[in-house]
Structures are given as structure tokens and as C-alpha cells.
CSV table of C-alpha atoms and ligand atoms in Angstrom, one decimal:
chain,number,residue,atom,x,y,z
A,1,UNK,CA,-46.5,160.6,-208.2
A,2,UNK,CA,-47.7,156.9,-207.3
A,3,UNK,CA,-49.7,156.5,-204.2
A,4,UNK,CA,-48.4,153.9,-201.9
A,5,UNK,CA,-49.1,150.7,-202.7
A,6,UNK,CA,-52.4,149.2,-200.6
A,7,UNK,CA,-52.3,146.5,-198.3
A,8,UNK,CA,-55.2,144.5,-198.3
A,9,UNK,CA,-55.1,141.6,-195.2
A,10,UNK,CA,-54.3,137.8,-195.4
A,11,UNK,CA,-55.8,135.1,-194.7
A,12,UNK,CA,-55.3,133.8,-191.4
A,13,UNK,CA,-55.3,130.0,-190.8
A,14,UNK,CA,-53.9,128.6,-187.2
A,15,UNK,CA,-51.1,127.8,-188.3
A,16,UNK,CA,-49.9,131.2,-189.5
A,17,UNK,CA,-51.7,133.1,-186.6
A,18,UNK,CA,-49.4,133.4,-184.7
A,19,UNK,CA,-46.7,135.1,-187.9
A,20,UNK,CA,-49.4,137.8,-189.2
A,21,UNK,CA,-49.7,139.0,-185.4
A,22,UNK,CA,-46.1,139.3,-185.4
A,23,UNK,CA,-46.0,141.6,-187.7
A,24,UNK,CA,-48.2,144.2,-186.4
A,25,UNK,CA,-45.6,145.0,-183.9
A,26,UNK,CA,-42.8,145.1,-186.3
A,27,UNK,CA,-41.8,141.4,-186.2
A,28,UNK,CA,-40.5,138.7,-188.8
A,29,UNK,CA,-41.2,135.6,-187.5
A,30,UNK,CA,-39.6,132.2,-189.5
A,31,UNK,CA,-40.7,128.7,-188.3
A,32,UNK,CA,-37.5,126.7,-188.5
A,33,UNK,CA,-37.6,122.5,-187.8
A,34,UNK,CA,-36.5,121.4,-184.4
A,35,UNK,CA,-35.2,118.2,-186.2
A,36,UNK,CA,-33.2,119.6,-188.7
A,37,UNK,CA,-32.9,122.7,-188.5
A,38,UNK,CA,-34.0,124.0,-191.5
A,39,UNK,CA,-35.7,127.2,-191.7
A,40,UNK,CA,-39.0,126.7,-193.3
A,41,UNK,CA,-40.8,128.7,-195.9
A,42,UNK,CA,-43.7,129.3,-196.7
A,43,UNK,CA,-44.6,129.6,-192.2
A,44,UNK,CA,-46.2,126.0,-191.5
A,45,UNK,CA,-46.8,123.8,-189.0
A,46,UNK,CA,-44.8,120.2,-190.8
A,47,UNK,CA,-41.0,120.4,-192.4
A,48,UNK,CA,-41.1,119.9,-196.0
A,49,UNK,CA,-37.6,119.1,-195.5
A,50,UNK,CA,-37.8,116.6,-192.8
A,51,UNK,CA,-41.7,115.7,-192.6
A,52,UNK,CA,-41.3,116.8,-188.4
A,53,UNK,CA,-43.4,118.6,-187.0
A,54,UNK,CA,-42.1,119.8,-184.3
A,55,UNK,CA,-41.7,123.9,-185.2
A,56,UNK,CA,-40.9,127.0,-183.3
A,57,UNK,CA,-40.6,130.1,-184.2
A,58,UNK,CA,-37.8,132.4,-184.4
A,59,UNK,CA,-37.3,135.9,-185.0
A,60,UNK,CA,-35.7,137.1,-188.8
A,61,UNK,CA,-33.3,140.2,-188.8
A,62,UNK,CA,-35.4,141.5,-191.3
A,63,UNK,CA,-32.0,142.3,-193.4
A,64,UNK,CA,-32.0,140.4,-197.0
A,65,UNK,CA,-31.0,141.1,-200.9
A,66,UNK,CA,-32.8,140.5,-203.8
A,67,UNK,CA,-32.7,137.4,-205.6
A,68,UNK,CA,-34.6,138.6,-208.1
A,69,UNK,CA,-37.5,141.1,-209.5
A,70,UNK,CA,-39.7,142.9,-212.6
A,71,UNK,CA,-41.6,145.8,-212.2
A,72,UNK,CA,-45.2,145.8,-213.1
A,73,UNK,CA,-46.5,148.1,-214.8
A,74,UNK,CA,-50.9,147.4,-214.7
A,75,UNK,CA,-52.1,146.2,-211.6
A,76,UNK,CA,-55.5,144.7,-210.9
A,77,UNK,CA,-57.7,144.4,-208.5
A,78,UNK,CA,-56.5,146.2,-205.3
A,79,UNK,CA,-53.2,146.9,-207.1
A,80,UNK,CA,-54.5,148.9,-210.3
A,81,UNK,CA,-53.8,152.3,-209.3
A,82,UNK,CA,-50.6,151.5,-207.9
A,83,UNK,CA,-48.6,150.8,-210.6
A,84,UNK,CA,-45.6,151.0,-211.4
A,85,UNK,CA,-44.3,148.6,-208.3
A,86,UNK,CA,-42.2,145.9,-207.8
A,87,UNK,CA,-42.1,142.4,-207.2
A,88,UNK,CA,-39.3,141.2,-205.2
A,89,UNK,CA,-38.0,137.3,-204.1
A,90,UNK,CA,-35.4,138.4,-201.4
A,91,UNK,CA,-33.3,136.3,-200.3
A,92,UNK,CA,-33.0,136.7,-196.0
A,93,UNK,CA,-29.9,136.6,-194.7
A,94,UNK,CA,-31.5,133.0,-193.0
A,95,UNK,CA,-32.1,131.8,-196.3
A,96,UNK,CA,-35.4,131.8,-197.5
A,97,UNK,CA,-36.4,133.4,-200.8
A,98,UNK,CA,-39.4,135.8,-200.1
A,99,UNK,CA,-42.0,136.5,-203.0
A,100,UNK,CA,-43.1,140.5,-201.7
A,101,UNK,CA,-42.6,144.1,-203.1
A,102,UNK,CA,-40.0,146.6,-202.6
A,103,UNK,CA,-41.2,150.1,-202.0
A,104,UNK,CA,-39.1,153.3,-200.7
A,105,UNK,CA,-37.0,153.2,-203.8
A,106,UNK,CA,-37.8,154.5,-207.9
A,107,UNK,CA,-38.7,151.2,-209.8
A,108,UNK,CA,-35.4,151.6,-212.4
A,109,UNK,CA,-33.1,151.6,-209.0
A,110,UNK,CA,-33.4,148.3,-208.3
A,111,UNK,CA,-30.8,145.4,-208.8
A,112,UNK,CA,-29.9,141.7,-208.1
A,113,UNK,CA,-28.3,141.7,-205.2
A,114,UNK,CA,-29.4,144.7,-203.5
A,115,UNK,CA,-29.2,144.9,-200.1
A,116,UNK,CA,-32.6,146.2,-198.7
A,117,UNK,CA,-34.6,145.7,-195.0
A,118,UNK,CA,-37.9,144.4,-194.1
A,119,UNK,CA,-40.9,147.1,-193.0
A,120,UNK,CA,-44.3,146.8,-192.1
A,121,UNK,CA,-47.4,148.0,-194.3
A,122,UNK,CA,-50.2,147.9,-191.5
A,123,UNK,CA,-53.2,146.1,-193.2
A,124,UNK,CA,-55.2,148.1,-190.5
A,125,UNK,CA,-56.7,144.8,-189.2
A,126,UNK,CA,-54.8,143.8,-186.8
A,127,UNK,CA,-51.5,142.7,-189.3
A,128,UNK,CA,-49.2,143.9,-191.3
A,129,UNK,CA,-47.7,143.2,-194.8
A,130,UNK,CA,-43.9,142.5,-194.9
A,131,UNK,CA,-42.3,144.6,-197.1
A,132,UNK,CA,-38.6,145.9,-197.7
A,133,UNK,CA,-37.0,149.0,-198.8
A,134,UNK,CA,-33.7,149.6,-199.6
A,135,UNK,CA,-31.1,149.4,-196.4
A,136,UNK,CA,-27.9,151.4,-196.0
A,137,UNK,CA,-24.7,149.9,-197.4
A,138,UNK,CA,-21.9,149.8,-194.8
A,139,UNK,CA,-19.8,149.8,-197.3
A,140,UNK,CA,-20.0,153.0,-197.9
B,1,UNK,CA,-57.2,114.6,-229.8
B,2,UNK,CA,-57.9,110.9,-230.9
B,3,UNK,CA,-55.3,108.2,-229.8
B,4,UNK,CA,-55.6,104.2,-230.2
B,5,UNK,CA,-53.7,101.9,-230.7
B,6,UNK,CA,-51.4,100.7,-233.9
B,7,UNK,CA,-53.5,98.4,-234.6
B,8,UNK,CA,-56.1,100.5,-234.7
B,9,UNK,CA,-54.4,103.1,-237.3
B,10,UNK,CA,-53.6,100.7,-239.5
B,11,UNK,CA,-57.4,100.8,-240.3
B,12,UNK,CA,-57.8,104.4,-240.6
B,13,UNK,CA,-58.0,106.6,-243.7
B,14,UNK,CA,-56.2,109.4,-242.0
B,15,UNK,CA,-52.0,110.3,-242.2
B,16,UNK,CA,-51.4,109.2,-237.8
B,17,UNK,CA,-48.2,110.3,-235.9
B,18,UNK,CA,-46.3,108.1,-233.4
B,19,UNK,CA,-46.1,109.0,-229.6
B,20,UNK,CA,-42.1,108.9,-229.0
B,21,UNK,CA,-41.7,109.6,-225.7
B,22,UNK,CA,-42.8,111.8,-223.1
B,23,UNK,CA,-43.0,113.1,-219.5
B,24,UNK,CA,-44.3,115.1,-216.8
B,25,UNK,CA,-43.1,116.9,-214.0
B,26,UNK,CA,-43.7,119.8,-211.4
B,27,UNK,CA,-41.3,122.3,-209.9
B,28,UNK,CA,-42.4,124.1,-206.7
B,29,UNK,CA,-40.9,126.8,-203.7
B,30,UNK,CA,-38.6,123.9,-202.8
B,31,UNK,CA,-39.0,125.2,-198.8
B,32,UNK,CA,-37.6,129.3,-199.8
B,33,UNK,CA,-35.0,127.5,-201.7
B,34,UNK,CA,-36.5,128.5,-205.3
B,35,UNK,CA,-35.0,128.3,-208.5
B,36,UNK,CA,-35.4,131.1,-210.9
B,37,UNK,CA,-33.0,129.8,-213.8
B,38,UNK,CA,-34.4,126.6,-215.2
B,39,UNK,CA,-38.0,125.5,-215.5
B,40,UNK,CA,-39.7,121.4,-214.7
B,41,UNK,CA,-38.0,120.9,-218.6
B,42,UNK,CA,-35.5,120.4,-217.1
B,43,UNK,CA,-36.4,117.5,-215.8
B,44,UNK,CA,-39.5,116.3,-219.0
B,45,UNK,CA,-36.8,116.8,-221.1
B,46,UNK,CA,-34.1,114.0,-220.9
B,47,UNK,CA,-37.0,111.4,-219.8
B,48,UNK,CA,-39.2,111.7,-222.5
B,49,UNK,CA,-36.2,112.0,-225.2
B,50,UNK,CA,-34.9,108.8,-223.2
B,51,UNK,CA,-38.5,107.3,-224.2
B,52,UNK,CA,-37.8,108.3,-227.6
B,53,UNK,CA,-34.9,107.4,-228.2
B,54,UNK,CA,-33.8,110.4,-229.9
B,55,UNK,CA,-32.3,113.9,-228.8
B,56,UNK,CA,-32.5,117.5,-229.4
B,57,UNK,CA,-30.8,117.6,-233.0
B,58,UNK,CA,-33.5,115.1,-234.2
B,59,UNK,CA,-36.1,117.5,-234.0
B,60,UNK,CA,-37.9,119.4,-236.5
B,61,UNK,CA,-39.9,121.2,-235.6
B,62,UNK,CA,-40.7,123.1,-232.2
B,63,UNK,CA,-44.2,123.7,-230.0
B,64,UNK,CA,-43.0,125.3,-226.9
B,65,UNK,CA,-45.4,127.2,-224.6
B,66,UNK,CA,-44.9,130.6,-224.8
B,67,UNK,CA,-46.6,132.1,-221.8
B,68,UNK,CA,-43.1,134.9,-222.0
B,69,UNK,CA,-40.4,135.0,-223.4
B,70,UNK,CA,-38.3,134.0,-220.4
B,71,UNK,CA,-40.5,130.5,-220.6
B,72,UNK,CA,-39.5,130.1,-224.1
B,73,UNK,CA,-35.3,131.3,-224.2
B,74,UNK,CA,-35.1,127.9,-220.2
B,75,UNK,CA,-37.1,125.7,-221.8
B,76,UNK,CA,-35.2,125.3,-225.0
B,77,UNK,CA,-32.3,125.6,-222.4
B,78,UNK,CA,-33.7,123.1,-220.6
B,79,UNK,CA,-34.9,120.3,-223.6
B,80,UNK,CA,-31.3,120.4,-224.5
B,81,UNK,CA,-31.6,122.6,-227.6
B,82,UNK,CA,-28.7,125.0,-226.4
B,83,UNK,CA,-26.4,125.4,-223.4
B,84,UNK,CA,-27.8,126.3,-220.3
B,85,UNK,CA,-27.3,130.2,-220.4
B,86,UNK,CA,-27.0,130.2,-224.1
B,87,UNK,CA,-30.8,130.8,-225.2
B,88,UNK,CA,-30.3,134.5,-225.5
B,89,UNK,CA,-28.0,134.1,-228.4
B,90,UNK,CA,-29.3,130.4,-229.6
B,91,UNK,CA,-32.8,132.2,-230.8
B,92,UNK,CA,-30.8,135.0,-232.6
B,93,UNK,CA,-30.2,135.2,-236.3
B,94,UNK,CA,-33.9,133.7,-237.7
B,95,UNK,CA,-33.1,130.2,-235.7
B,96,UNK,CA,-36.9,129.4,-234.6
B,97,UNK,CA,-38.0,130.5,-237.9
B,98,UNK,CA,-40.3,128.3,-240.2
B,99,UNK,CA,-39.8,126.9,-241.8
B,100,UNK,CA,-35.6,126.9,-242.4
B,101,UNK,CA,-34.8,128.6,-239.7
B,102,UNK,CA,-32.3,125.4,-237.7
B,103,UNK,CA,-35.5,124.6,-235.4
B,104,UNK,CA,-38.5,125.9,-236.6
B,105,UNK,CA,-41.4,126.8,-233.6
B,106,UNK,CA,-44.7,128.0,-232.9
B,107,UNK,CA,-46.1,128.0,-236.0
B,108,UNK,CA,-49.2,128.4,-235.3
B,109,UNK,CA,-47.9,131.6,-234.4
B,110,UNK,CA,-48.1,130.6,-230.8
B,111,UNK,CA,-50.5,132.2,-227.5
B,112,UNK,CA,-49.4,136.0,-228.2
B,113,UNK,CA,-51.0,135.5,-232.2
B,114,UNK,CA,-53.2,132.7,-232.7
B,115,UNK,CA,-54.4,131.0,-229.6
B,116,UNK,CA,-53.7,132.4,-226.4
B,117,UNK,CA,-56.1,133.5,-224.5
B,118,UNK,CA,-59.1,131.2,-223.8
B,119,UNK,CA,-57.5,127.9,-225.3
B,120,UNK,CA,-55.4,126.3,-223.3
B,121,UNK,CA,-51.5,126.4,-224.2
B,122,UNK,CA,-50.5,123.1,-224.2
B,123,UNK,CA,-53.3,121.0,-226.3
B,124,UNK,CA,-52.1,123.7,-229.5
B,125,UNK,CA,-48.9,123.5,-229.1
B,126,UNK,CA,-49.7,119.3,-229.1
B,127,UNK,CA,-52.2,120.5,-232.7
B,128,UNK,CA,-49.4,122.3,-235.0
B,129,UNK,CA,-47.1,119.1,-234.1
B,130,UNK,CA,-49.5,117.2,-235.5
B,131,UNK,CA,-50.0,119.5,-238.3
B,132,UNK,CA,-46.2,119.8,-239.4
B,133,UNK,CA,-45.7,116.0,-239.1
B,134,UNK,CA,-48.9,114.9,-241.3
B,135,UNK,CA,-47.6,118.0,-243.3
B,136,UNK,CA,-50.5,119.9,-243.5
B,137,UNK,CA,-49.3,123.3,-241.7
B,138,UNK,CA,-49.4,127.0,-243.6
B,139,UNK,CA,-47.8,126.5,-246.4
B,140,UNK,CA,-45.4,129.5,-246.0
B,141,UNK,CA,-44.4,127.6,-242.9
B,142,UNK,CA,-44.8,124.2,-243.7
B,143,UNK,CA,-40.7,122.1,-242.4
B,144,UNK,CA,-39.5,120.1,-245.0
B,145,UNK,CA,-39.6,116.3,-244.5
B,146,UNK,CA,-41.2,117.5,-240.9
B,147,UNK,CA,-40.0,113.6,-239.5
B,148,UNK,CA,-39.8,114.2,-235.3
B,149,UNK,CA,-41.8,117.1,-233.4
B,150,UNK,CA,-41.4,118.1,-230.1
B,151,UNK,CA,-44.3,119.8,-228.1
B,152,UNK,CA,-44.1,121.8,-224.6
B,153,UNK,CA,-46.0,122.6,-222.3
B,154,UNK,CA,-46.1,124.8,-219.0
B,155,UNK,CA,-48.8,125.2,-216.0
B,156,UNK,CA,-49.0,127.5,-213.3
B,157,UNK,CA,-46.2,130.1,-212.4
B,158,UNK,CA,-43.1,129.8,-213.3
B,159,UNK,CA,-41.9,132.5,-210.5
B,160,UNK,CA,-43.5,129.8,-208.0
B,161,UNK,CA,-45.4,126.6,-208.9
B,162,UNK,CA,-45.0,125.1,-212.1
B,163,UNK,CA,-46.2,121.3,-214.4
B,164,UNK,CA,-44.6,120.7,-217.3
B,165,UNK,CA,-44.7,118.1,-219.7
B,166,UNK,CA,-42.9,117.5,-222.6
B,167,UNK,CA,-44.4,114.9,-226.1
B,168,UNK,CA,-41.6,113.8,-228.3
B,169,UNK,CA,-44.0,112.5,-231.9
B,170,UNK,CA,-42.9,111.1,-235.0
B,171,UNK,CA,-44.3,110.1,-238.4
B,172,UNK,CA,-45.7,107.6,-239.0
B,173,UNK,CA,-42.5,105.8,-240.5
B,174,UNK,CA,-39.9,107.0,-237.5
C,201,ZN,ZN1,-37.1,119.5,-190.7
């Protein structure tokens, strides 16, 4: 049995403090440009599409699909004993492709296009890491 | 690596090679819209070939940075050696094998067998391309009549942000 993935606390900056604070209450926030309406990823105070600094937070649905993934068989640092584990790009329903981990699923069961939902892994330091797990398929 | 003007090169008692064309580019995550199906070579390849006045069919030898299998396959596609998505089929059946494959490749053994880690991938790629053009590669892999060589480097991470550079070199006669 593989131990759960470690959840090291992220570095917080003034730009991302509200984002990380929300994760500790189970919410995934996305920055959105008030000027051109682009959803911004990664979170920041400036729209990379149009340059506007008028940025607001919206709450993501937490739903998405697997855009691509890889299975790590030899972790390093805090992930040393965690392999095998899955590193994936999840395409959120709101658009951005987010680099993350898939958990709650055997690595050899992951598929591109698979529907997933966000889960939060507590770092113990006032934040949680956003990861994803398989979502129920409503067609089944 | 020493780069000199044509005037200086004339007086050297060493076989030189010419820089025919080059280009550099960066690729990034594009505000959450990353596309993993292409590399920065999609930008540098066409520009370097245009400057050199040659095309992929004119290349006798390639050095391509080979951090992972997918790095090479995507780069071959992006540089125009085959159609996009056809890289896997392209490398089957000895295409990249020196000296007589259709596109002899990384005859120094590449990163895994020869020079990575501990060396910078881009520089070693240029060195072997120069050896091929000078006729100084290992006899078992020297490409006969090698006139045009291409070296391509990839830095960073192809999964997030990368820098790409393409260099097209030719013999003194090109
Ligand atoms: Zn904007």
C-alpha cells in the first residue's frame, strides 16, 4: 500500500494569499480579468492576456477533465516514498489547464479525458493543496 | 567553441564550418492554455531554415537534445522532418541510425549514452554536428559527404516553460 502523497505547504505571496486561504476552507479560486474576462492561471494580480490590473476572484466549480498525465515511479525530496503517483494537467471547466496530482485512483486506471473533481489536502499550515480525484460519470 | 569572421577563418589551418541559420524562442504556459503537442522548435525551425536557405530535406545529419524520447519525436515533427503526429512512424526502421539511415542522428551517443548529465545538452549537440561536417566523427557513424547539419537544443521543461534554439551549419563549400 502506497502512503498518501505528502502535502508540503506552498510559499505564499501577497498576490496569492487569498487563493491559499480559500483552499483551507475547501474552495478553489480563480482570478478573472475584469477588463477582458479572461480566466487567469496561475493566480496573479495582472492579466497576462491584456495587461489589466483589474482582477477579481471567482470560485471554480472544481470540475474538470484530464488533459494529460504521467506516472512518477521514483519521487524525490518529500515525495521520495510516495511513488507511484500521478502528475497531471487537469483542464478545469472554466478553461485553465492546471498542473496537479490525481489521487484516489490507481495510476494505471487514469485516462486522458477522464472526468475529475477537486479535493483538498491539508498542509497543516493554514492552506491545502488542490488535487483531483475521479468524478462520477453522470451517464452511467 | 570559437566563432570568427570569414576573413579570419581563411587564415586558419583548421577545417571550419559555416553558420547558415539560427533562431531562438521561448514557449510558456500561455495563461493556462498550454498545448503539450508542440515545442519551441515549431517557432525556431522555420526561421532557422529560412535564414539558411535550405529545408529539412537538405539536412544530412541532426543533433537533437534528447532529454526524453518524446522530446526528440516532437522536435523532429516541429522542425519539419515529418508531418505533425507522424514522428513515431518516422523513426521506425532505422531512420535515425548512422551512417546510412535517412536522417542520421546524435552520433555521439546522445545524452543517455554519452554526455548528459554533467554537460549542457545544447553545446554537446553543436560539437557533434561540427565533427560530422568536418568528417571527424567516429568512423562507424561518420555520415558520407555530410554538407548540412542541424543542432537543436531545448532548455527548461517541455511540460511547462522551455527555451528552444536551432542552429543550421554547413561545410565551407555550402
Ligand atoms: Zn485581461
